[in-house]
XYZ file of C-alpha atoms in Angstrom:
197
model
C -39.044 -170.904 -94.420
C -35.249 -170.862 -94.351
C -33.424 -172.702 -91.595
C -30.034 -174.054 -90.585
C -30.205 -177.838 -90.750
C -27.989 -180.452 -89.126
C -28.033 -183.407 -91.533
C -25.024 -185.293 -90.136
C -23.676 -185.122 -86.585
C -20.255 -183.522 -86.400
C -20.730 -181.605 -89.660
C -21.670 -177.911 -90.058
C -25.324 -177.106 -90.709
C -26.571 -176.361 -94.207
C -29.090 -173.704 -95.224
C -32.311 -175.432 -96.238
C -35.975 -174.825 -96.882
C -38.335 -176.274 -94.273
C -42.110 -176.207 -93.871
C -43.416 -173.540 -91.504
C -43.925 -175.206 -88.107
C -47.505 -175.456 -86.841
C -47.986 -175.263 -83.082
C -49.852 -177.912 -81.125
C -52.046 -176.826 -78.181
C -49.900 -175.196 -75.507
C -47.198 -174.208 -78.006
C -46.573 -170.916 -79.825
C -45.051 -170.109 -83.199
C -42.236 -167.597 -82.691
C -40.898 -165.324 -85.431
C -37.170 -165.559 -84.681
C -35.097 -162.371 -84.507
C -31.873 -163.747 -82.984
C -30.546 -167.208 -82.084
C -27.179 -167.778 -80.397
C -24.904 -170.765 -80.842
C -24.479 -172.132 -77.316
C -22.123 -174.817 -75.955
C -25.168 -177.104 -75.657
C -25.934 -176.573 -79.364
C -22.394 -177.631 -80.255
C -22.548 -180.647 -77.966
C -25.885 -181.821 -79.404
C -24.796 -181.250 -83.022
C -21.612 -183.243 -82.416
C -23.728 -186.311 -81.607
C -21.795 -186.823 -78.354
C -24.255 -185.187 -75.955
C -25.337 -186.849 -72.727
C -28.842 -186.692 -74.280
C -27.656 -189.125 -76.966
C -27.420 -188.538 -80.691
C -30.230 -186.292 -81.964
C -32.856 -187.432 -84.441
C -31.655 -186.217 -87.862
C -32.143 -183.947 -89.658
C -33.014 -181.178 -87.209
C -32.832 -177.400 -86.880
C -30.402 -176.517 -84.059
C -30.847 -173.747 -81.511
C -31.752 -174.402 -77.887
C -32.803 -170.794 -77.268
C -33.655 -167.613 -79.091
C -35.389 -164.255 -79.113
C -38.372 -163.441 -81.277
C -41.912 -162.155 -81.383
C -45.250 -163.782 -80.599
C -48.364 -161.722 -81.195
C -46.350 -158.507 -81.238
C -44.603 -159.298 -77.918
C -40.822 -159.605 -77.721
C -39.890 -162.888 -76.000
C -36.944 -165.077 -75.075
C -37.667 -168.775 -75.576
C -36.038 -172.203 -75.132
C -36.439 -175.219 -77.413
C -35.649 -178.930 -76.971
C -33.582 -179.009 -80.196
C -30.924 -181.716 -80.100
C -32.092 -182.940 -76.686
C -35.443 -184.319 -77.860
C -37.153 -184.650 -81.247
C -38.040 -181.303 -82.728
C -36.502 -178.257 -84.319
C -34.856 -175.260 -82.710
C -34.395 -171.523 -83.031
C -32.021 -171.277 -86.003
C -34.848 -170.704 -88.459
C -37.210 -167.947 -89.476
C -39.946 -169.547 -87.361
C -39.673 -171.797 -84.305
C -41.987 -173.463 -81.818
C -41.830 -172.964 -78.052
C -44.084 -173.989 -75.189
C -46.291 -171.038 -74.225
C -45.426 -171.467 -70.541
C -41.681 -171.188 -71.317
C -41.875 -167.806 -73.060
C -40.224 -164.968 -71.144
C -41.642 -161.605 -72.150
C -38.921 -159.000 -72.567
C -39.117 -155.273 -71.856
C -40.090 -153.068 -74.781
C -37.022 -151.801 -76.571
C -34.758 -154.672 -75.506
C -32.128 -155.468 -78.129
C -32.917 -158.999 -79.421
C -29.289 -159.651 -80.388
C -27.972 -158.568 -76.970
C -30.579 -160.672 -75.142
C -29.778 -163.699 -77.316
C -26.069 -163.228 -76.633
C -26.698 -163.088 -72.870
C -28.862 -166.187 -73.101
C -30.191 -168.439 -70.381
C -27.769 -167.209 -67.714
C -29.112 -163.674 -67.945
C -32.720 -164.894 -68.135
C -32.168 -166.937 -64.951
C -30.708 -163.902 -63.171
C -33.461 -161.618 -64.443
C -36.244 -163.954 -63.321
C -34.617 -164.487 -59.913
C -34.453 -160.734 -59.343
C -37.810 -159.713 -60.799
C -40.215 -162.656 -60.731
C -39.068 -164.442 -57.577
C -37.266 -161.630 -55.757
C -39.671 -158.846 -56.803
C -36.789 -156.360 -56.742
C -37.893 -152.734 -56.480
C -35.737 -149.688 -57.131
C -33.943 -148.533 -54.000
C -33.639 -151.970 -52.400
C -30.387 -153.641 -51.434
C -29.463 -156.950 -53.103
C -27.177 -159.783 -52.013
C -26.031 -161.956 -54.928
C -24.671 -165.352 -53.907
C -22.372 -167.063 -56.398
C -21.620 -163.675 -57.928
C -18.391 -164.875 -59.554
C -20.248 -167.174 -61.966
C -22.031 -166.238 -65.180
C -25.537 -166.077 -63.645
C -24.207 -164.162 -60.647
C -22.370 -161.610 -62.777
C -25.527 -161.053 -64.806
C -27.516 -160.661 -61.559
C -25.103 -157.994 -60.299
C -25.460 -156.024 -63.536
C -29.231 -156.490 -63.814
C -29.774 -155.459 -60.176
C -27.829 -152.294 -60.893
C -29.911 -151.602 -64.029
C -33.134 -152.258 -62.066
C -32.196 -149.471 -59.647
C -30.911 -151.402 -56.650
C -29.536 -148.994 -54.049
C -26.641 -151.291 -53.204
C -25.452 -154.591 -54.672
C -23.395 -156.856 -52.418
C -21.744 -159.800 -54.171
C -20.581 -163.005 -52.491
C -18.232 -165.558 -54.058
C -15.770 -168.246 -52.951
C -12.662 -167.403 -54.972
C -10.588 -164.256 -55.281
C -11.096 -164.409 -59.057
C -14.881 -164.650 -58.569
C -14.836 -161.662 -56.228
C -12.846 -159.685 -58.795
C -15.333 -160.587 -61.554
C -18.257 -159.515 -59.338
C -16.579 -156.200 -58.539
C -15.888 -155.652 -62.241
C -19.561 -156.430 -62.981
C -20.542 -153.498 -60.779
C -20.960 -154.760 -57.205
C -20.734 -152.070 -54.531
C -19.135 -154.518 -52.099
C -17.844 -158.084 -52.243
C -17.863 -160.716 -49.508
C -15.686 -163.828 -49.517
C -17.489 -167.098 -48.828
C -15.519 -169.989 -47.422
C -16.063 -173.086 -45.327
C -13.488 -172.316 -42.650
C -14.525 -171.348 -39.141
C -12.865 -168.283 -37.558
C -10.034 -170.294 -35.971
C -9.225 -171.945 -39.299
C -9.993 -175.503 -38.124
C -12.393 -176.141 -41.016
C -16.060 -177.099 -41.126
C -19.003 -174.903 -40.321
């Protein structure tokens, strides 16, 4: 298979041939459709990551979108953080329990571009929150990347009303721009302004 390969930390990857990866028990072989370059990928490939220098050579890509058994999935990899290859190849390995099945018709490139932040928001709303159309949603931390994705995904999922809470004026503006029906400022000041809770 073809893959991007980091041979030297701090240098761009090269296109190389690699053996097809074979999954161990509990792992799946994913046919990769899209793989983003994330800040964590750049940090690992630089050799200056808090995980330490990666074992070389390796295929970068800490997340991706692909197919397993005809299902469209988002998946993470340990590439650059632990021994093993990542998503920037025709085939990649991912732990079966880490696969996130995507709705039919989802655009693999768009999902890869949204990445882990959108997956976290999606799982919080659907898997943990069990959001149903017509419900009202409160998104805490709505000014951040995960929060902005949650506001948009709640809207797409048919939420009746999306209320966004954030600490800063800029965060509130981002949440409103993302599609919140209402925004609520969070702060740590009591009503008389003396501070504390």
